[in-house]
Amino acid sequence: MRQARQRLGPAPLRALFDLLRGPAATSAVAAVRWRGLLPVVIDGTMIAVADSPANLRRYVKHRCNNGGSGYPTLRLSALLTCGTRSVIDAVFDPSTTGETTQAHRLTRSLRAGMLLLADRNYAAADLITAFTATGADLLIRCKTNRKLPMTRRCRDGSWLSVIGGQPVRVIEARISITTTTGSHTGDYRLITTLLDPRRYPAADLVGLYHQRWEIETAYLELKSTILGGRVLRARTPEGIDQEIHALLIVYQVLRTAMVDATDSRPGLDPDRASFTTALHTARDQITQAAGVIADTVIDLVGAIGERVLANLLPERRIRTKARMIKRSNSKYQARGPNVDRRTYKATTSINVITNDP
């Protein structure tokens, strides 16, 4: 298998990913679009690769307090649809390449009719100019202490400004989240190219921005559900290229099968489909050689869809959980024995701040 992979090389898998990538076709328009726009999200993540001499010539280890990290890493940046979590485009490089550099390359897949959600790392003026040049609209978090001139106040409490020659609308909001353990309040600032406050109210945009976290769920599915937290196995950069594209292909094919399944029931939100169920069903099909042995019926997508529909997730609800490190230096405790690992039902309130900046 290893020698066959070396003969194959990464080019065929690159071509297959290029064929499969893009928003999943779905009839659940209300679940994947917002006021006629397609919300998409961009962000990056780190993936560890095998510690081999060949890989170290391209990928580097991070410096840590106790020396270098155990494995070299790469940075993967992706552009996803929020509603179906389908991969529109993805790039990866050594971790020395920044997310904003990769974002410039991902602008090739932005289109008019998309609404790009991103965190404050992407609020640089040159990057905003590159994003808007594609025709896509933006909804990006911005640092609250950034000096922005106010040209006009809008009725909904937002105000107009300019960044790098691009007119933007600035929304400042105070968000409170309440659980049985108490309340937590924080101030947030968003910038958007949607300048009409009547068609796109400030409070609605703040609520929509929460969908930016869909890409974090997608990265969890890639790194924890498919890979199981393991390091990529390939010991050469060409093998890493092949393995990353194979990972993205498997993810995209499963997402397509999940959307096909939920589309078979009108009104069913794609969020109700379980990625873990789809992955385990696909693995069972391969392990059992279903559709390969003579006299069997090839029905891979149908088998996945049936299992997904039989194990639907509950409707999405607002929950909160304290953030903590994902890898501890001890298997006995991550951050002490008193860390609260429970997830709480929550309610949120959004108040647009109308004080002059």
mmCIF file of C-alpha atoms in Angstrom:
data_model
loop_
_atom_site.group_PDB
_atom_site.id
_atom_site.type_symbol
_atom_site.label_atom_id
_atom_site.label_comp_id
_atom_site.label_asym_id
_atom_site.label_seq_id
_atom_site.Cartn_x
_atom_site.Cartn_y
_atom_site.Cartn_z
ATOM 1 C CA MET A 1 0.000 0.000 0.000
ATOM 2 C CA ARG A 2 2.816 2.413 0.868
ATOM 3 C CA GLN A 3 4.580 1.799 -2.451
ATOM 4 C CA ALA A 4 1.310 2.142 -4.363
ATOM 5 C CA ARG A 5 0.676 5.496 -2.672
ATOM 6 C CA GLN A 6 4.157 6.658 -3.663
ATOM 7 C CA ARG A 7 3.551 5.690 -7.285
ATOM 8 C CA LEU A 8 0.176 7.434 -7.280
ATOM 9 C CA GLY A 9 1.428 10.742 -5.868
ATOM 10 C CA PRO A 10 -0.763 13.664 -4.738
ATOM 11 C CA ALA A 11 -1.945 14.943 -8.152
ATOM 12 C CA PRO A 12 -4.982 12.600 -8.588
ATOM 13 C CA LEU A 13 -6.267 13.379 -5.092
ATOM 14 C CA ARG A 14 -5.837 17.098 -5.676
ATOM 15 C CA ALA A 15 -7.930 16.767 -8.832
ATOM 16 C CA LEU A 16 -10.588 14.733 -7.026
ATOM 17 C CA PHE A 17 -10.868 17.275 -4.211
ATOM 18 C CA ASP A 18 -11.130 20.078 -6.772
ATOM 19 C CA LEU A 19 -14.002 18.171 -8.393
ATOM 20 C CA LEU A 20 -15.862 17.596 -5.108
ATOM 21 C CA ARG A 21 -15.351 20.898 -3.286
ATOM 22 C CA GLY A 22 -18.082 23.521 -3.199
ATOM 23 C CA PRO A 23 -21.394 24.203 -1.433
ATOM 24 C CA ALA A 24 -23.622 21.145 -1.149
ATOM 25 C CA ALA A 25 -26.786 21.373 -3.240
ATOM 26 C CA THR A 26 -29.794 21.442 -0.910
ATOM 27 C CA SER A 27 -33.438 22.399 -0.931
ATOM 28 C CA ALA A 28 -33.232 23.570 2.703
ATOM 29 C CA VAL A 29 -32.837 27.189 1.630
ATOM 30 C CA ALA A 30 -34.085 28.631 4.923
ATOM 31 C CA ALA A 31 -31.457 26.670 6.860
ATOM 32 C CA VAL A 32 -28.445 27.570 4.706
ATOM 33 C CA ARG A 33 -29.216 31.116 3.546
ATOM 34 C CA TRP A 34 -29.782 34.353 5.434
ATOM 35 C CA ARG A 35 -31.857 37.089 3.775
ATOM 36 C CA GLY A 36 -30.857 35.784 0.349
ATOM 37 C CA LEU A 37 -27.139 35.521 1.167
ATOM 38 C CA LEU A 38 -25.047 32.365 1.648
ATOM 39 C CA PRO A 39 -23.147 32.635 4.965
ATOM 40 C CA VAL A 40 -19.626 31.227 4.618
ATOM 41 C CA VAL A 41 -16.771 31.189 7.109
ATOM 42 C CA ILE A 42 -12.983 31.256 6.904
ATOM 43 C CA ASP A 43 -10.467 30.203 9.550
ATOM 44 C CA GLY A 44 -7.314 28.163 10.086
ATOM 45 C CA THR A 45 -6.158 25.265 12.242
ATOM 46 C CA MET A 46 -2.947 23.380 13.013
ATOM 47 C CA ILE A 47 -2.357 19.685 12.251
ATOM 48 C CA ALA A 48 0.623 17.642 13.442
ATOM 49 C CA VAL A 49 2.581 15.584 10.925
ATOM 50 C CA ALA A 50 4.976 12.665 11.290
ATOM 51 C CA ASP A 51 8.387 13.538 12.750
ATOM 52 C CA SER A 52 10.677 12.442 9.911
ATOM 53 C CA PRO A 53 13.786 14.002 8.310
ATOM 54 C CA ALA A 54 11.950 14.546 5.015
ATOM 55 C CA ASN A 55 8.996 16.297 6.683
ATOM 56 C CA LEU A 56 11.316 18.465 8.792
ATOM 57 C CA ARG A 57 12.803 19.906 5.627
ATOM 58 C CA ARG A 58 9.403 21.515 4.935
ATOM 59 C CA TYR A 59 7.510 21.603 8.227
ATOM 60 C CA VAL A 60 8.859 22.980 11.503
ATOM 61 C CA LYS A 61 8.319 22.315 15.181
ATOM 62 C CA HIS A 62 7.024 25.066 17.447
ATOM 63 C CA ARG A 63 9.128 26.289 20.290
ATOM 64 C CA CYS A 64 7.672 25.630 23.733
ATOM 65 C CA ASN A 65 8.602 26.523 27.306
ATOM 66 C CA ASN A 66 10.195 23.105 27.736
ATOM 67 C CA GLY A 67 11.870 22.914 24.327
ATOM 68 C CA GLY A 68 10.445 22.157 20.907
ATOM 69 C CA SER A 69 7.088 20.511 20.293
ATOM 70 C CA GLY A 70 7.016 16.775 19.695
ATOM 71 C CA TYR A 71 5.861 16.968 16.065
ATOM 72 C CA PRO A 72 6.198 19.402 13.164
ATOM 73 C CA THR A 73 2.937 21.063 12.156
ATOM 74 C CA LEU A 74 1.154 22.461 9.145
ATOM 75 C CA ARG A 75 -1.485 25.170 8.936
ATOM 76 C CA LEU A 76 -4.740 24.369 7.143
ATOM 77 C CA SER A 77 -7.124 27.187 6.199
ATOM 78 C CA ALA A 78 -10.549 26.453 4.790
ATOM 79 C CA LEU A 79 -13.568 28.277 3.420
ATOM 80 C CA LEU A 80 -16.814 26.528 4.444
ATOM 81 C CA THR A 81 -20.536 27.057 4.091
ATOM 82 C CA CYS A 82 -22.147 27.580 7.501
ATOM 83 C CA GLY A 83 -25.419 25.751 6.837
ATOM 84 C CA THR A 84 -24.041 22.418 5.565
ATOM 85 C CA ARG A 85 -20.368 22.747 6.598
ATOM 86 C CA SER A 86 -19.305 21.783 3.082
ATOM 87 C CA VAL A 87 -15.754 22.712 2.056
ATOM 88 C CA ILE A 88 -15.679 25.369 -0.646
ATOM 89 C CA ASP A 89 -11.880 25.598 -0.762
ATOM 90 C CA ALA A 90 -8.834 24.800 1.363
ATOM 91 C CA VAL A 91 -5.092 25.467 1.375
ATOM 92 C CA PHE A 92 -2.283 24.257 3.623
ATOM 93 C CA ASP A 93 1.322 25.292 4.210
ATOM 94 C CA PRO A 94 4.028 25.045 6.868
ATOM 95 C CA SER A 95 2.905 26.668 10.113
ATOM 96 C CA THR A 96 5.271 29.570 9.437
ATOM 97 C CA THR A 97 2.744 30.762 6.818
ATOM 98 C CA GLY A 98 0.084 32.919 8.489
ATOM 99 C CA GLU A 99 -3.694 32.621 8.240
ATOM 100 C CA THR A 100 -4.021 36.007 6.550
ATOM 101 C CA THR A 101 -1.554 34.976 3.836
ATOM 102 C CA GLN A 102 -3.611 31.859 3.161
ATOM 103 C CA ALA A 103 -6.807 33.929 3.231
ATOM 104 C CA HIS A 104 -5.582 35.946 0.254
ATOM 105 C CA ARG A 105 -5.358 32.695 -1.731
ATOM 106 C CA LEU A 106 -8.842 31.614 -0.645
ATOM 107 C CA THR A 107 -10.378 34.782 -2.091
ATOM 108 C CA ARG A 108 -10.326 32.916 -5.431
ATOM 109 C CA SER A 109 -13.428 31.019 -4.257
ATOM 110 C CA LEU A 110 -15.466 33.945 -2.915
ATOM 111 C CA ARG A 111 -18.389 35.095 -5.022
ATOM 112 C CA ALA A 112 -21.119 37.723 -5.048
ATOM 113 C CA GLY A 113 -24.064 36.509 -2.968
ATOM 114 C CA MET A 114 -21.818 35.140 -0.207
ATOM 115 C CA LEU A 115 -21.588 36.662 3.274
ATOM 116 C CA LEU A 116 -18.144 35.958 4.735
ATOM 117 C CA LEU A 117 -17.878 35.521 8.513
ATOM 118 C CA ALA A 118 -14.431 35.750 10.111
ATOM 119 C CA ASP A 119 -12.756 36.536 13.414
ATOM 120 C CA ARG A 120 -10.785 39.698 14.194
ATOM 121 C CA ASN A 121 -7.541 38.266 12.792
ATOM 122 C CA TYR A 122 -9.015 38.892 9.323
ATOM 123 C CA ALA A 123 -9.993 42.537 9.885
ATOM 124 C CA ALA A 124 -6.816 43.960 8.271
ATOM 125 C CA ALA A 125 -7.491 46.716 5.749
ATOM 126 C CA ASP A 126 -5.707 45.015 2.830
ATOM 127 C CA LEU A 127 -7.546 41.773 3.450
ATOM 128 C CA ILE A 128 -10.922 43.530 3.627
ATOM 129 C CA THR A 129 -10.107 45.162 0.282
ATOM 130 C CA ALA A 130 -9.255 41.757 -1.219
ATOM 131 C CA PHE A 131 -12.444 40.185 0.133
ATOM 132 C CA THR A 132 -14.754 42.920 -1.133
ATOM 133 C CA ALA A 133 -13.108 42.903 -4.571
ATOM 134 C CA THR A 134 -14.651 39.456 -5.119
ATOM 135 C CA GLY A 135 -18.186 40.842 -4.743
ATOM 136 C CA ALA A 136 -18.809 38.994 -1.464
ATOM 137 C CA ASP A 137 -20.146 40.808 1.602
ATOM 138 C CA LEU A 138 -18.391 40.694 4.979
ATOM 139 C CA LEU A 139 -19.272 40.279 8.654
ATOM 140 C CA ILE A 140 -16.014 40.331 10.619
ATOM 141 C CA ARG A 141 -15.228 40.861 14.271
ATOM 142 C CA CYS A 142 -12.995 43.846 15.008
ATOM 143 C CA LYS A 143 -10.979 44.919 18.033
ATOM 144 C CA THR A 144 -13.000 47.234 20.264
ATOM 145 C CA ASN A 145 -10.089 49.661 20.747
ATOM 146 C CA ARG A 146 -9.450 50.137 17.033
ATOM 147 C CA LYS A 147 -9.787 53.787 16.005
ATOM 148 C CA LEU A 148 -12.459 54.090 13.325
ATOM 149 C CA PRO A 149 -13.937 57.419 12.157
ATOM 150 C CA MET A 150 -17.724 57.721 12.413
ATOM 151 C CA THR A 151 -19.314 59.291 9.324
ATOM 152 C CA ARG A 152 -22.966 58.740 10.240
ATOM 153 C CA ARG A 153 -25.073 57.123 12.946
ATOM 154 C CA CYS A 154 -27.800 54.663 11.872
ATOM 155 C CA ARG A 155 -31.211 54.277 13.513
ATOM 156 C CA ASP A 156 -30.468 50.782 14.814
ATOM 157 C CA GLY A 157 -27.458 52.017 16.812
ATOM 158 C CA SER A 158 -24.795 50.996 14.290
ATOM 159 C CA TRP A 159 -22.653 53.590 12.531
ATOM 160 C CA LEU A 160 -20.872 54.030 9.216
ATOM 161 C CA SER A 161 -17.106 54.242 8.827
ATOM 162 C CA VAL A 162 -14.319 53.571 6.317
ATOM 163 C CA ILE A 163 -11.507 50.985 6.394
ATOM 164 C CA GLY A 164 -8.883 51.103 3.663
ATOM 165 C CA GLY A 165 -11.206 53.132 1.441
ATOM 166 C CA GLN A 166 -14.007 50.574 1.856
ATOM 167 C CA PRO A 167 -17.281 51.857 3.408
ATOM 168 C CA VAL A 168 -18.293 49.651 6.332
ATOM 169 C CA ARG A 169 -20.937 49.601 9.011
ATOM 170 C CA VAL A 170 -19.786 49.170 12.600
ATOM 171 C CA ILE A 171 -21.916 47.368 15.179
ATOM 172 C CA GLU A 172 -21.049 47.441 18.862
ATOM 173 C CA ALA A 173 -23.027 45.092 21.073
ATOM 174 C CA ARG A 174 -23.128 43.876 24.648
ATOM 175 C CA ILE A 175 -23.922 40.162 24.780
ATOM 176 C CA SER A 176 -25.007 38.441 27.988
ATOM 177 C CA ILE A 177 -25.223 34.681 28.375
ATOM 178 C CA THR A 178 -27.117 33.214 31.333
ATOM 179 C CA THR A 179 -27.044 29.679 32.738
ATOM 180 C CA THR A 180 -27.966 28.097 36.057
ATOM 181 C CA THR A 181 -24.491 29.060 37.313
ATOM 182 C CA GLY A 182 -24.934 32.787 36.621
ATOM 183 C CA SER A 183 -24.379 35.321 33.839
ATOM 184 C CA HIS A 184 -21.415 36.466 31.800
ATOM 185 C CA THR A 185 -21.355 39.693 29.771
ATOM 186 C CA GLY A 186 -18.940 40.854 27.076
ATOM 187 C CA ASP A 187 -18.664 43.669 24.545
ATOM 188 C CA TYR A 188 -18.133 42.884 20.867
ATOM 189 C CA ARG A 189 -17.561 44.962 17.747
ATOM 190 C CA LEU A 190 -18.443 43.757 14.255
ATOM 191 C CA ILE A 191 -17.846 45.395 10.886
ATOM 192 C CA THR A 192 -19.935 44.614 7.821
ATOM 193 C CA THR A 193 -20.271 45.751 4.235
ATOM 194 C CA LEU A 194 -24.065 45.422 4.531
ATOM 195 C CA LEU A 195 -24.771 49.132 4.914
ATOM 196 C CA ASP A 196 -28.602 49.105 4.922
ATOM 197 C CA PRO A 197 -29.778 48.991 8.582
ATOM 198 C CA ARG A 198 -33.399 48.390 7.613
ATOM 199 C CA ARG A 199 -32.705 45.321 5.485
ATOM 200 C CA TYR A 200 -29.928 44.035 7.753
ATOM 201 C CA PRO A 201 -30.655 45.091 11.371
ATOM 202 C CA ALA A 202 -27.680 45.270 13.721
ATOM 203 C CA ALA A 203 -29.056 42.841 16.326
ATOM 204 C CA ASP A 204 -29.821 40.238 13.637
ATOM 205 C CA LEU A 205 -26.255 40.464 12.311
ATOM 206 C CA VAL A 206 -24.861 39.961 15.819
ATOM 207 C CA GLY A 207 -27.004 36.856 16.212
ATOM 208 C CA LEU A 208 -25.917 35.557 12.798
ATOM 209 C CA TYR A 209 -22.232 35.951 13.665
ATOM 210 C CA HIS A 210 -22.533 33.027 16.067
ATOM 211 C CA GLN A 211 -22.494 30.766 12.992
ATOM 212 C CA ARG A 212 -18.787 31.504 12.636
ATOM 213 C CA TRP A 213 -18.254 28.650 15.101
ATOM 214 C CA GLU A 214 -19.480 26.133 12.500
ATOM 215 C CA ILE A 215 -15.937 25.934 11.160
ATOM 216 C CA GLU A 216 -14.648 24.969 14.614
ATOM 217 C CA THR A 217 -17.092 22.047 14.582
ATOM 218 C CA ALA A 218 -15.860 21.079 11.110
ATOM 219 C CA TYR A 219 -12.236 21.074 12.288
ATOM 220 C CA LEU A 220 -13.273 18.931 15.256
ATOM 221 C CA GLU A 221 -14.798 16.434 12.825
ATOM 222 C CA LEU A 222 -11.645 16.389 10.711
ATOM 223 C CA LYS A 223 -9.072 16.161 13.497
ATOM 224 C CA SER A 224 -10.901 14.280 16.255
ATOM 225 C CA THR A 225 -13.693 12.285 14.591
ATOM 226 C CA ILE A 226 -11.862 11.127 11.431
ATOM 227 C CA LEU A 227 -8.244 11.227 12.614
ATOM 228 C CA GLY A 228 -9.026 10.399 16.242
ATOM 229 C CA GLY A 229 -6.453 12.988 17.354
ATOM 230 C CA ARG A 230 -3.671 11.052 15.619
ATOM 231 C CA VAL A 231 -0.687 12.536 13.793
ATOM 232 C CA LEU A 232 -0.683 12.315 9.988
ATOM 233 C CA ARG A 233 1.209 9.158 9.025
ATOM 234 C CA ALA A 234 2.986 10.152 5.790
ATOM 235 C CA ARG A 235 6.739 10.637 6.242
ATOM 236 C CA THR A 236 7.335 12.799 3.164
ATOM 237 C CA PRO A 237 5.869 16.189 2.113
ATOM 238 C CA GLU A 238 4.370 14.545 -1.002
ATOM 239 C CA GLY A 239 2.672 11.977 1.211
ATOM 240 C CA ILE A 240 1.362 14.745 3.492
ATOM 241 C CA ASP A 241 -0.086 16.506 0.435
ATOM 242 C CA GLN A 242 -1.812 13.268 -0.549
ATOM 243 C CA GLU A 243 -3.068 12.580 2.979
ATOM 244 C CA ILE A 244 -4.521 16.060 3.550
ATOM 245 C CA HIS A 245 -6.435 15.924 0.274
ATOM 246 C CA ALA A 246 -7.673 12.417 1.102
ATOM 247 C CA LEU A 247 -8.882 13.704 4.481
ATOM 248 C CA LEU A 248 -10.755 16.585 2.831
ATOM 249 C CA ILE A 249 -12.246 14.247 0.209
ATOM 250 C CA VAL A 250 -13.610 11.837 2.821
ATOM 251 C CA TYR A 251 -15.051 14.755 4.802
ATOM 252 C CA GLN A 252 -16.698 16.299 1.726
ATOM 253 C CA VAL A 253 -18.175 13.016 0.475
ATOM 254 C CA LEU A 254 -19.697 12.312 3.897
ATOM 255 C CA ARG A 255 -21.113 15.836 4.089
ATOM 256 C CA THR A 256 -22.670 15.400 0.637
ATOM 257 C CA ALA A 257 -24.274 12.107 1.676
ATOM 258 C CA MET A 258 -25.606 13.714 4.869
ATOM 259 C CA VAL A 259 -27.198 16.612 2.981
ATOM 260 C CA ASP A 260 -28.732 14.194 0.469
ATOM 261 C CA ALA A 261 -30.250 12.306 3.407
ATOM 262 C CA THR A 262 -31.758 15.342 5.137
ATOM 263 C CA ASP A 263 -33.049 16.667 1.802
ATOM 264 C CA SER A 264 -35.176 13.531 1.461
ATOM 265 C CA ARG A 265 -37.353 14.876 4.291
ATOM 266 C CA PRO A 266 -38.657 18.362 3.440
ATOM 267 C CA GLY A 267 -38.084 20.894 6.206
ATOM 268 C CA LEU A 268 -35.344 18.873 7.940
ATOM 269 C CA ASP A 269 -32.368 21.033 8.940
ATOM 270 C CA PRO A 270 -28.955 19.666 7.799
ATOM 271 C CA ASP A 271 -27.732 20.353 11.379
ATOM 272 C CA ARG A 272 -29.749 17.321 12.510
ATOM 273 C CA ALA A 273 -27.434 14.893 10.660
ATOM 274 C CA SER A 274 -24.729 13.227 12.753
ATOM 275 C CA PHE A 275 -21.244 13.246 11.243
ATOM 276 C CA THR A 276 -20.107 10.462 13.567
ATOM 277 C CA THR A 277 -22.981 8.251 12.426
ATOM 278 C CA ALA A 278 -22.144 8.887 8.763
ATOM 279 C CA LEU A 279 -18.440 8.126 9.314
ATOM 280 C CA HIS A 280 -19.059 4.880 11.226
ATOM 281 C CA THR A 281 -21.548 3.708 8.601
ATOM 282 C CA ALA A 282 -19.051 4.376 5.814
ATOM 283 C CA ARG A 283 -16.356 2.474 7.710
ATOM 284 C CA ASP A 284 -18.737 -0.447 8.214
ATOM 285 C CA GLN A 285 -19.434 -0.512 4.477
ATOM 286 C CA ILE A 286 -15.707 -0.716 3.723
ATOM 287 C CA THR A 287 -14.925 -3.234 6.464
ATOM 288 C CA GLN A 288 -17.743 -5.502 5.292
ATOM 289 C CA ALA A 289 -16.777 -4.970 1.628
ATOM 290 C CA ALA A 290 -20.390 -4.027 0.939
ATOM 291 C CA GLY A 291 -20.933 -3.512 -2.774
ATOM 292 C CA VAL A 292 -17.594 -5.176 -3.585
ATOM 293 C CA ILE A 293 -18.409 -8.852 -3.095
ATOM 294 C CA ALA A 294 -20.299 -10.449 -5.989
ATOM 295 C CA ASP A 295 -24.116 -10.387 -5.914
ATOM 296 C CA THR A 296 -24.285 -7.381 -3.583
ATOM 297 C CA VAL A 297 -26.026 -4.090 -4.291
ATOM 298 C CA ILE A 298 -23.873 -0.957 -4.486
ATOM 299 C CA ASP A 299 -25.781 1.529 -2.338
ATOM 300 C CA LEU A 300 -23.140 3.325 -0.271
ATOM 301 C CA VAL A 301 -24.824 6.730 -0.128
ATOM 302 C CA GLY A 302 -28.199 5.148 0.554
ATOM 303 C CA ALA A 303 -26.817 3.103 3.453
ATOM 304 C CA ILE A 304 -25.227 6.179 5.002
ATOM 305 C CA GLY A 305 -28.384 8.222 4.513
ATOM 306 C CA GLU A 306 -30.632 5.610 6.077
ATOM 307 C CA ARG A 307 -28.428 5.334 9.154
ATOM 308 C CA VAL A 308 -28.213 9.134 9.472
ATOM 309 C CA LEU A 309 -32.008 9.507 9.284
ATOM 310 C CA ALA A 310 -32.440 6.776 11.897
ATOM 311 C CA ASN A 311 -30.096 8.566 14.323
ATOM 312 C CA LEU A 312 -30.947 12.256 13.952
ATOM 313 C CA LEU A 313 -29.522 14.732 16.415
ATOM 314 C CA PRO A 314 -31.921 16.879 18.494
ATOM 315 C CA GLU A 315 -32.724 20.342 17.222
ATOM 316 C CA ARG A 316 -29.890 22.808 17.740
ATOM 317 C CA ARG A 317 -30.091 24.572 21.103
ATOM 318 C CA ILE A 318 -27.999 27.240 22.784
ATOM 319 C CA ARG A 319 -25.383 25.710 25.054
ATOM 320 C CA THR A 320 -22.193 26.888 26.692
ATOM 321 C CA LYS A 321 -19.100 25.237 28.100
ATOM 322 C CA ALA A 322 -15.965 26.652 29.670
ATOM 323 C CA ARG A 323 -12.971 26.685 27.324
ATOM 324 C CA MET A 324 -9.990 24.560 28.374
ATOM 325 C CA ILE A 325 -6.804 23.217 26.892
ATOM 326 C CA LYS A 326 -7.418 20.273 24.578
ATOM 327 C CA ARG A 327 -4.164 18.452 25.313
ATOM 328 C CA SER A 328 -2.916 18.214 28.880
ATOM 329 C CA ASN A 329 0.584 17.359 30.034
ATOM 330 C CA SER A 330 -0.925 14.812 32.421
ATOM 331 C CA LYS A 331 -3.469 12.097 31.739
ATOM 332 C CA TYR A 332 -4.886 12.561 35.242
ATOM 333 C CA GLN A 333 -5.943 16.211 35.094
ATOM 334 C CA ALA A 334 -5.916 18.945 32.489
ATOM 335 C CA ARG A 335 -6.258 22.033 34.663
ATOM 336 C CA GLY A 336 -6.776 20.734 38.145
ATOM 337 C CA PRO A 337 -9.336 18.398 39.690
ATOM 338 C CA ASN A 338 -12.003 21.107 40.045
ATOM 339 C CA VAL A 339 -12.456 21.952 36.359
ATOM 340 C CA ASP A 340 -16.147 22.076 35.450
ATOM 341 C CA ARG A 341 -16.506 19.919 32.338
ATOM 342 C CA ARG A 342 -20.291 20.096 32.073
ATOM 343 C CA THR A 343 -22.278 21.719 29.274
ATOM 344 C CA TYR A 344 -25.084 24.083 30.300
ATOM 345 C CA LYS A 345 -28.276 25.166 28.607
ATOM 346 C CA ALA A 346 -28.098 28.903 28.094
ATOM 347 C CA THR A 347 -30.060 31.960 27.070
ATOM 348 C CA THR A 348 -28.538 35.030 25.450
ATOM 349 C CA SER A 349 -29.473 38.692 25.202
ATOM 350 C CA ILE A 350 -28.062 41.143 22.652
ATOM 351 C CA ASN A 351 -28.051 44.892 23.243
ATOM 352 C CA VAL A 352 -26.627 47.192 20.572
ATOM 353 C CA ILE A 353 -24.450 49.875 22.173
ATOM 354 C CA THR A 354 -25.429 53.321 20.927
ATOM 355 C CA ASN A 355 -22.845 55.502 22.698
ATOM 356 C CA ASP A 356 -20.615 57.542 20.403
ATOM 357 C CA PRO A 357 -17.307 55.752 19.697
#
